[in-house]
Every structure is written in C-alpha cells, then in structure tokens.
Amino acid sequence: MGSSAGWSACGPAHGEADVRRSESAGPTAETRSNITARQQWNRGESPKSRLRSDSKGTPHIRGRRGGRVGEPDAALWFRLVERDRRILALLHEHKVLTTNQIAAIEFSSIRRAQDRLRQLRELGVVFAFRDSYSAGGTSQTRYALGYRGARVITAQRAEKPPAAGAYAERLERLGLWPKLAHQLGVNDFFCGLAAYARTRPDAGLTQWWSEKACTEFFWHGDIKLRPDAYGCWDEQERRVRFFLEHDTGTEPLSKVVGKLGEYSRFGTDVFGVLLFSVHSSLRERNLRSAMRQQLGYEKPGFVIATASRDHGHPDGPAGAIWAVWSFQDQIQERRRLAELPQRGPRIAQHASPVGLPFSEAAWDPHDTTMTGQVTGDERRWE
C-alpha cells in the first residue's frame, strides 16, 4: 500500500507488486485520440486535476449498439459475477481500495486482480486513479465506484441514481481528499484481517462498518461516537468486537487521548474494545504515556488496546501485537486480536461478504446482557 497505510494485506496476495502496464492510470495515445473533450471531462482528465483515470468512455449508461437512446446495456448485467458485486459493495461502503487490498480479499494473485479490475474499468463500473509523486513515479492504483457501478448499487437498493455530472465531480474530489491516505490505512487494516481469514477456516471478519455507518448507529442523546471504523473478529470460537482509531501521527496526542471522554460516556465496555493502531513503536509508547496523564489512576471503564504498525507480525492485525492498556509503564504481554476481552451483546451473524454493515446483525431479544436496542430504520442506541 501507499506510504501511510501501515498494515500490509496478508494472505494469497501478500505484499506490494509492480503494477503491470495494464494498470496504467493514463489512456494510451490510440485511445486518447478517440476521446472528445466532453468525455475527457467526465473521466476526470481536466488538466487541473491530479486524477489520472483508467475508466473507458463516458459515465453515462449507453444503450445497446444500435439500440434506442436511454436503453441500458444489457451486457453489463450478464458480465458481472458475484465477486464483482462484492467489490462494488465494498467500494460503495468504504470509498476507495487499492489493487493489493482488493486482491488480498477477493483474488488468488495480483495478476488475476489486475486483469479483472481492468475489465471492470472497461465496463465503467469502477474508476481508477493514481497519485503522481514530485520525485517521480506514481502510487499504486486506487479504485472507487464508477458511475455505472453506482447505478448498479442504486438499482439493487431501489434508489434514485446520481446525476452523471455531479458524480464525475465527486470522483475528482476524491483524489484531492485530505483524508484519502488515512482512509486507505483504515481499509488496509480490515483487508489484512479479511485476507488472513481466507487462510483459516476458524477465523472470519464478520463486521466491517465505515465511519459514516458508525456515526449513524452509535449515538445516544448528545453523545455521538465517530470511530474510524467498527469491526467484529471471530477466531477459534471467540468473538471480539472493536472500535478502531487509526492514528497516522498527524494529530497531537492531546487530541487523540481527548477522544477517550466520549467513549467513556457512551459505555464502550458494554459493546466493544477500543483499539488504537499507531504508525510506530515510539508513537505507541508516547500515546500510552499521554493516556496515563489523561486518566490518572482512574479506570477508564472500558478496555483499551494499542499496537504499532511496524510490528512485522506475519498474521498482521490478527496476530499477537495488541497490548491491553494499564497504568504500568512497561508492556507486559502482547495478545492476539481474538484473545482480547469479549464485550457486548450476542449478535447472530452469518458468513457473507464484508462491507455490508447492517445485513449481518440481528439483535437477540432474549439476551439479558443487552443495554440497548435498534429501533426501526433509525438504528439508534437507547
């Protein structure tokens, strides 16, 4: 992944790969000669934009060759397989993924992922772009949901599709999004878990909620949690639910530890463990020291665990890298993610693609450990 994404997605597609020519973020000279100025704008190739688009053609759904204007291309529906639809759902929920991240959770090799993603670009269901570095070279290809992919998602949900022009502007803004590197880092964490689960029949990532989904769900009165993500990890008959705070080192530690107050008021211990993932061992030590100053000798009322992304553990974030926070200066032991304390209500979950946050959760009305409930479409904590 890019420089700020700490976890390397493990599993069959582990590690960075040299991006092949077919992954180039710019069209060939032959293709460019056939693109009108209007089509270039729709594809995000404005000279002022740093997006270098891979998608073919305009974002408008075209009719069949020789068919009536406005008639959808029926070939698109026959060419999308179940794995393609999972990829589109992930991009819709989590905004952007790299080639390696998609390969780690859905393909057996980087090459297979590149070939299929190239075909999806040609269909217009995904949008691909890269960053160009001032010292030369480009980043790994990033993928977002293309306009035709967005229409597929809205059709599945019986929603009104977005306007083509507005959606093209949204894609251009994505490449300049200040939180892009941070979002890629959060997604890399979960892709690392999902990739590890592919190699273990007794492990699974059964929940992966985006920041937006968390904000809509985890609120009570004037308290609204804004974790970077929420997840549920199953391994060897243990289930650990967790909030993730992905720290890149750009925020002062005072602001990072200031988030503990909202988690404490919300009663996080009832629902999950709070994980702090930081970029280095030094940052982790400084964070734990700042938490000790913030909390004093009072127990926070919920479980906190920290880890640095320079650990080098072969199992990635699923491995024995997590240190439960305490007042002691020295870290006594590192635990696997599945070995952290289990918290929260029992939620019936079923194996299915990650990235569909509300489809797997069914609250157990007979569970006496629950202190909250979901009320209709509000998904509100009461």
PDB file of C-alpha atoms in Angstrom, residues 19 29 34 48 50 62 123 138 143-144 146 151 168-169 196 202 229 233 243 254 283 287 290 306 325 329 339 375:
ATOM      1  CA  VAL A  19       1.986  -2.671 -11.351  1.00  0.00           C
ATOM      2  CA  ALA A  29      -2.291   7.501 -27.302  1.00  0.00           C
ATOM      3  CA  ASN A  34     -10.800   8.894 -29.851  1.00  0.00           C
ATOM      4  CA  LYS A  48      -6.142  20.948 -13.189  1.00  0.00           C
ATOM      5  CA  ARG A  50      -4.319  15.109 -10.427  1.00  0.00           C
ATOM      6  CA  ARG A  62     -25.438   3.666 -23.101  1.00  0.00           C
ATOM      7  CA  LEU A 123     -17.285  -1.686 -18.256  1.00  0.00           C
ATOM      8  CA  THR A 138       3.152   7.062  -9.131  1.00  0.00           C
ATOM      9  CA  TYR A 143     -10.226   2.202  -7.166  1.00  0.00           C
ATOM     10  CA  ALA A 144     -13.517   3.915  -6.473  1.00  0.00           C
ATOM     11  CA  GLY A 146     -17.560   4.194 -11.118  1.00  0.00           C
ATOM     12  CA  ARG A 151     -26.142   2.815 -10.897  1.00  0.00           C
ATOM     13  CA  ALA A 168     -17.884  12.880 -12.019  1.00  0.00           C
ATOM     14  CA  GLU A 169     -17.111  15.897  -9.820  1.00  0.00           C
ATOM     15  CA  TYR A 196      -5.840 -13.730   6.971  1.00  0.00           C
ATOM     16  CA  ASP A 202     -11.774 -20.971  12.067  1.00  0.00           C
ATOM     17  CA  ALA A 229     -14.392   2.006  11.845  1.00  0.00           C
ATOM     18  CA  TRP A 233     -13.472 -10.587  14.528  1.00  0.00           C
ATOM     19  CA  PHE A 243     -13.813   0.287  17.593  1.00  0.00           C
ATOM     20  CA  SER A 254      -3.685  15.561  23.343  1.00  0.00           C
ATOM     21  CA  ARG A 283       4.280   6.712  18.929  1.00  0.00           C
ATOM     22  CA  LEU A 287       0.348   7.529  23.379  1.00  0.00           C
ATOM     23  CA  ALA A 290      -0.400  10.535  27.341  1.00  0.00           C
ATOM     24  CA  THR A 306      -2.735  -0.434  21.461  1.00  0.00           C
ATOM     25  CA  TRP A 325      -3.664  -0.608  28.432  1.00  0.00           C
ATOM     26  CA  ASP A 329       4.962   1.775  32.266  1.00  0.00           C
ATOM     27  CA  GLU A 339      -7.528 -13.004  22.794  1.00  0.00           C
ATOM     28  CA  THR A 375     -35.332   0.900  16.739  1.00  0.00           C
TER      29      THR A 375
END
